Amino acid sequence: MMIKTLKSSEISIIDENSSYLGVDRKLLMENAGAEVARFIIQNEGDLSSKSVIVFAGPGNNGGDAFVAARHLAPRARKIIVALIGDEDKIKTLEARTNWQIIKNMKISIEFVIIREAKDLQKLSSRLSRSDIIVDGIFGTGIRGDIREPY
């Protein structure tokens, strides 16, 4: 089955049209993150013995990753959410809301804040032992060159 790939500009248009039609951005984020989790569960099966690292940037792609982590947490043996940058730099209300939700969860999620490259090095051994890695760092809003710690 061929999956159509959309350009950033096409995704932005879809997001704007959804908003115009009255679909709340929180709902878009919830659906995106839940679909990531569903895809992982469908393709990986039982996660009870698996370790998952979720990398999240400060934008809406990171918000999608927070939602995915929330859906995966009850099923996985271990979940680590690695936020790139400080939590006060999370850019949108929707992403901040989902960050707060996972921080408030009673299910154990380990949080790692990555401010610079050396912080990422601390995760290297755990990264090599992870069964699943979720990339929620960059989305359609990326502009310019990629800089450290990315």
XYZ file of N, CA and C in Angstrom:
450
model
N 0.844 -1.184 0.000
C 0.000 0.000 0.000
C 0.885 1.241 0.000
N 0.630 2.140 -0.914
C 1.386 3.379 -1.040
C 0.779 4.437 -0.122
N 1.628 5.080 0.687
C 1.172 6.149 1.568
C 1.573 7.474 0.947
N 0.589 8.364 0.765
C 0.870 9.674 0.184
C 1.563 10.544 1.233
N 2.633 11.182 0.821
C 3.361 12.091 1.688
C 2.947 13.517 1.353
N 2.657 14.289 2.384
C 2.240 15.671 2.181
C 3.384 16.623 2.492
N 3.411 17.747 1.783
C 4.390 18.798 2.046
C 3.948 19.588 3.271
N 4.898 20.294 3.880
C 4.579 21.126 5.045
C 3.478 22.118 4.731
N 3.548 22.716 3.554
C 2.536 23.711 3.173
C 1.151 23.077 3.072
N 1.082 21.832 2.601
C -0.207 21.140 2.502
C -0.764 20.809 3.887
N 0.110 20.403 4.791
C -0.316 20.114 6.166
C -0.836 21.389 6.826
N -0.133 22.495 6.622
C -0.560 23.776 7.203
C -1.934 24.175 6.694
N -2.187 23.955 5.415
C -3.500 24.268 4.832
C -4.578 23.387 5.457
N -4.287 22.106 5.615
C -5.255 21.191 6.237
C -5.547 21.638 7.671
N -4.502 21.999 8.422
C -4.694 22.478 9.797
C -5.575 23.723 9.826
N -5.282 24.667 8.940
C -6.069 25.908 8.901
C -7.509 25.637 8.492
N -7.701 24.780 7.498
C -9.065 24.444 7.072
C -9.830 23.755 8.199
N -9.160 22.889 8.933
C -9.806 22.214 10.061
C -10.255 23.231 11.097
N -9.379 24.179 11.387
C -9.708 25.227 12.351
C -10.891 26.059 11.859
N -10.875 26.400 10.589
C -11.966 27.180 9.987
C -13.296 26.431 10.101
N -13.243 25.113 9.971
C -14.455 24.296 10.056
C -14.907 24.056 11.502
N -14.104 24.513 12.461
C -14.488 24.385 13.859
C -13.852 23.231 14.599
N -12.892 22.558 13.965
C -12.194 21.463 14.639
C -11.097 22.083 15.509
N -11.199 21.891 16.799
C -10.266 22.471 17.757
C -8.863 21.889 17.564
N -7.846 22.722 17.725
C -6.455 22.265 17.575
C -6.090 21.196 18.604
N -6.709 21.241 19.787
C -6.455 20.190 20.786
C -6.926 18.838 20.263
N -8.043 18.849 19.548
C -8.560 17.603 18.980
C -7.623 17.075 17.894
N -7.096 17.976 17.060
C -6.129 17.551 16.037
C -4.909 16.905 16.690
N -4.422 17.528 17.766
C -3.252 16.998 18.466
C -3.569 15.650 19.106
N -4.724 15.552 19.723
C -5.136 14.288 20.348
C -5.214 13.175 19.306
N -5.825 13.473 18.170
C -5.954 12.459 17.120
C -4.592 12.050 16.563
N -3.706 13.025 16.346
C -2.379 12.709 15.803
C -1.592 11.823 16.768
N -1.557 12.209 18.034
C -0.810 11.428 19.024
C -1.398 10.051 19.257
N -2.726 9.981 19.309
C -3.391 8.686 19.501
C -3.124 7.766 18.316
N -3.062 8.337 17.121
C -2.794 7.524 15.928
C -1.360 6.998 15.935
N -0.416 7.806 16.390
C 0.968 7.331 16.525
C 1.008 6.134 17.477
N 0.346 6.270 18.626
C 0.310 5.174 19.603
C -0.370 3.940 19.016
N -1.483 4.139 18.326
C -2.206 3.016 17.723
C -1.319 2.289 16.714
N -0.606 3.049 15.891
C 0.289 2.464 14.893
C 1.366 1.610 15.573
N 1.947 2.143 16.643
C 2.986 1.403 17.366
C 2.414 0.124 17.966
N 1.266 0.229 18.612
C 0.641 -0.941 19.232
C 0.284 -1.987 18.176
N -0.250 -1.532 17.057
C -0.634 -2.449 15.982
C 0.583 -3.162 15.401
N 1.696 -2.457 15.278
C 2.875 -3.040 14.643
C 3.820 -3.749 15.610
N 3.796 -3.366 16.868
C 4.698 -3.964 17.856
C 4.015 -4.987 18.751
N 2.688 -4.961 18.797
C 1.969 -5.916 19.638
C 2.067 -5.574 21.113
N 2.265 -6.588 21.921
C 2.335 -6.424 23.370
C 3.558 -5.586 23.746
N 3.316 -4.489 24.444
C 4.407 -3.586 24.827
C 4.851 -3.779 26.274
N 4.268 -4.739 26.967
C 4.513 -4.866 28.407
C 5.970 -5.165 28.764
N 6.740 -5.634 27.812
C 8.158 -5.891 28.077
C 9.058 -4.909 27.324
N 8.456 -3.875 26.748
C 9.223 -2.975 25.882
C 9.450 -1.610 26.514
N 10.589 -1.045 26.143
C 10.989 0.281 26.600
C 10.811 1.268 25.449
N 10.217 2.419 25.758
C 9.923 3.427 24.739
C 10.553 4.751 25.155
N 11.262 5.386 24.236
C 11.736 6.753 24.447
C 11.007 7.642 23.452
N 10.406 8.697 23.977
C 9.668 9.657 23.165
C 10.436 10.972 23.204
N 10.953 11.398 22.052
C 11.616 12.695 21.947
C 10.579 13.719 21.519
N 10.532 14.847 22.228
C 9.529 15.863 21.941
C 10.172 17.239 21.874
N 9.884 17.940 20.791
C 10.317 19.321 20.671
C 9.319 20.241 21.354
N 9.568 21.547 21.311
C 8.714 22.500 22.018
C 7.464 22.925 21.248
N 7.279 22.408 20.047
C 6.130 22.814 19.232
C 5.003 21.800 19.252
N 4.128 21.928 18.277
C 2.967 21.037 18.218
C 3.345 19.592 17.924
N 4.451 19.367 17.220
C 4.898 17.991 17.004
C 5.257 17.352 18.347
N 5.865 18.148 19.224
C 6.130 17.680 20.580
C 4.839 17.389 21.327
N 3.833 18.236 21.115
C 2.522 18.001 21.731
C 1.918 16.687 21.276
N 2.045 16.395 19.979
C 1.583 15.098 19.460
C 2.316 13.958 20.174
N 3.621 14.149 20.392
C 4.432 13.125 21.060
C 3.997 12.934 22.514
N 3.626 14.028 23.193
C 3.135 13.905 24.576
C 1.868 13.053 24.615
N 0.975 13.288 23.652
C -0.264 12.500 23.579
C 0.072 11.031 23.326
N 0.986 10.773 22.392
C 1.378 9.383 22.107
C 1.935 8.722 23.367
N 2.777 9.447 24.110
C 3.345 8.903 25.349
C 2.242 8.563 26.346
N 1.235 9.417 26.443
C 0.122 9.164 27.367
C -0.611 7.882 27.005
N -0.819 7.664 25.709
C -1.523 6.456 25.266
C -0.656 5.201 25.396
N 0.651 5.348 25.266
C 1.551 4.195 25.353
C 1.904 3.826 26.794
N 1.883 4.803 27.688
C 2.347 4.591 29.069
C 1.685 3.413 29.785
N 0.370 3.230 29.689
C -0.222 2.092 30.410
C 0.174 0.731 29.840
N 0.707 0.714 28.638
C 0.994 -0.552 27.964
C 2.472 -0.938 27.990
N 3.352 0.043 28.082
C 4.788 -0.225 27.976
C 5.409 -0.489 29.342
N 6.513 -1.229 29.328
C 7.254 -1.486 30.566
C 7.862 -0.191 31.085
N 8.405 0.618 30.177
C 9.101 1.846 30.563
C 8.851 2.902 29.496
N 8.524 4.105 29.944
C 8.375 5.243 29.030
C 9.282 6.363 29.520
N 10.101 6.869 28.634
C 10.909 8.057 28.908
C 10.460 9.120 27.916
N 10.120 10.299 28.419
C 9.817 11.435 27.556
C 10.995 12.390 27.671
N 11.677 12.613 26.556
C 12.831 13.507 26.506
C 12.400 14.798 25.819
N 12.267 15.856 26.608
C 11.867 17.160 26.080
C 13.105 17.922 25.651
N 13.102 18.382 24.414
C 14.214 19.170 23.899
C 13.955 20.624 24.283
N 14.725 21.128 25.244
C 14.542 22.495 25.735
C 13.762 22.505 27.040
N 13.665 23.672 27.624
C 12.966 23.833 28.903
C 11.464 23.805 28.720
N 10.771 23.318 29.747
C 9.313 23.214 29.644
C 8.652 24.578 29.507
N 9.260 25.640 30.026
C 8.661 26.967 29.869
C 8.807 27.513 28.446
N 9.501 26.763 27.594
C 9.657 27.154 26.182
C 8.685 26.410 25.264
N 7.818 25.580 25.841
C 6.814 24.894 25.024
C 5.926 25.969 24.411
N 5.775 25.934 23.088
C 5.283 27.085 22.334
C 3.778 27.300 22.304
N 2.994 26.248 22.334
C 1.552 26.451 22.157
C 0.778 25.968 23.377
N -0.401 26.524 23.538
C -1.280 26.128 24.635
C -1.590 24.637 24.565
N -1.842 24.131 23.361
C -2.193 22.718 23.190
C -1.049 21.808 23.639
N 0.173 22.144 23.229
C 1.331 21.329 23.624
C 1.571 21.438 25.131
N 1.460 22.664 25.685
C 1.644 22.843 27.137
C 0.608 22.051 27.923
N -0.633 22.063 27.443
C -1.700 21.312 28.111
C -1.368 19.825 28.152
N -0.923 19.273 27.036
C -0.599 17.841 26.990
C 0.654 17.510 27.792
N 1.594 18.438 27.890
C 2.762 18.261 28.760
C 2.299 18.155 30.216
N 1.424 19.056 30.624
C 0.919 19.033 32.003
C 0.147 17.743 32.293
N -0.622 17.295 31.313
C -1.396 16.059 31.504
C -0.467 14.883 31.797
N 0.587 14.714 30.997
C 1.462 13.557 31.241
C 2.272 13.736 32.520
N 2.580 14.974 32.881
C 3.294 15.190 34.146
C 2.412 14.858 35.343
N 1.097 14.994 35.181
C 0.151 14.719 36.268
C -0.287 13.259 36.341
N 0.102 12.462 35.366
C -0.342 11.062 35.340
C 0.237 10.280 36.509
N -0.539 9.355 37.007
C -0.084 8.492 38.102
C 0.802 7.360 37.580
N 0.641 7.028 36.297
C 1.487 5.998 35.680
C 2.892 6.571 35.557
N 3.870 5.765 35.819
C 5.248 6.233 35.846
C 5.779 6.537 34.446
N 6.073 7.798 34.240
C 6.780 8.245 33.040
C 8.015 8.970 33.547
N 9.165 8.614 33.011
C 10.391 9.318 33.385
C 10.586 10.485 32.425
N 10.909 11.644 32.982
C 11.107 12.841 32.171
C 12.577 13.223 32.169
N 13.074 13.545 30.979
C 14.446 14.005 30.809
C 14.376 15.308 30.024
N 15.066 16.327 30.516
C 15.123 17.606 29.811
C 16.475 17.682 29.106
N 16.444 17.937 27.808
C 17.676 18.035 27.020
C 17.857 19.494 26.611
N 18.838 20.134 27.241
C 19.116 21.544 26.954
C 20.301 21.706 25.998
N 21.212 20.740 26.037
C 22.392 20.791 25.172
C 22.836 19.366 24.847
N 23.779 19.258 23.931
C 24.194 17.946 23.423
C 24.658 17.001 24.530
N 25.331 17.520 25.555
C 25.828 16.632 26.622
C 24.681 15.970 27.384
N 23.511 16.637 27.442
C 22.347 16.024 28.088
C 21.871 14.809 27.294
N 21.971 14.896 25.987
C 21.583 13.778 25.128
C 22.537 12.598 25.315
N 23.806 12.894 25.535
C 24.795 11.832 25.743
C 24.464 10.990 26.972
N 23.822 11.615 27.973
C 23.433 10.873 29.180
C 22.397 9.789 28.863
N 21.666 9.979 27.772
C 20.640 9.012 27.368
C 21.173 7.932 26.437
N 22.411 8.061 25.980
C 22.902 7.200 24.899
C 22.803 5.707 25.205
N 23.168 5.282 26.410
C 23.104 3.845 26.699
C 21.655 3.366 26.764
N 20.768 4.190 27.297
C 19.357 3.810 27.363
C 18.736 3.820 25.974
N 19.218 4.717 25.153
C 18.725 4.805 23.778
C 19.038 3.524 23.018
N 20.239 3.018 23.202
C 20.627 1.790 22.494
C 19.865 0.566 23.007
N 19.331 0.642 24.229
C 18.562 -0.479 24.789
C 17.057 -0.323 24.580
N 16.639 0.793 24.009
C 15.199 1.020 23.801
C 14.674 0.163 22.668
N 13.451 -0.281 22.834
C 12.800 -1.067 21.793
C 12.127 -0.175 20.762
N 11.617 0.974 21.219
C 10.860 1.873 20.346
C 11.303 3.302 20.625
N 11.539 4.058 19.556
C 11.882 5.479 19.673
C 10.861 6.266 18.864
N 10.243 7.243 19.512
C 9.265 8.108 18.851
C 9.917 9.473 18.654
N 9.900 9.958 17.420
C 10.481 11.259 17.083
C 9.365 12.289 16.958
N 9.269 13.165 17.944
C 8.303 14.262 17.911
C 9.022 15.592 18.014
N 10.170 15.700 17.381
C 10.990 16.904 17.527
C 10.584 17.988 16.532
N 10.629 17.680 15.259
C 10.346 18.700 14.248
C 9.024 18.433 13.558
N 8.336 19.497 13.232
C 7.073 19.395 12.512
C 7.056 20.363 11.351
N 5.870 20.733 10.951
C 5.722 21.599 9.780
C 6.153 23.032 10.057
N 6.310 23.397 11.316
C 6.675 24.770 11.651
C 8.164 25.036 11.680
N 8.987 24.036 11.355
C 10.439 24.235 11.419
C 10.873 25.296 10.409
N 11.730 26.188 10.886
C 12.263 27.258 10.044
C 13.775 27.343 10.268
N 14.512 27.613 9.212
C 15.946 27.828 9.346
C 16.728 26.545 9.557
N 17.981 26.738 9.951
C 18.890 25.614 10.166
C 18.614 24.935 11.502
N 18.911 23.665 11.558
C 18.793 22.912 12.805
C 20.045 23.198 13.635
N 19.829 23.592 14.907
C 20.929 23.949 15.799
C 20.934 23.045 17.029
N 22.060 23.051 17.757
C 22.169 22.294 19.000
C 21.066 22.749 19.949
N 20.412 21.894 20.711
C 20.756 20.503 20.969
C 20.098 19.517 20.019
N 19.462 19.976 18.956
C 18.746 19.074 18.058
C 19.707 18.227 17.263
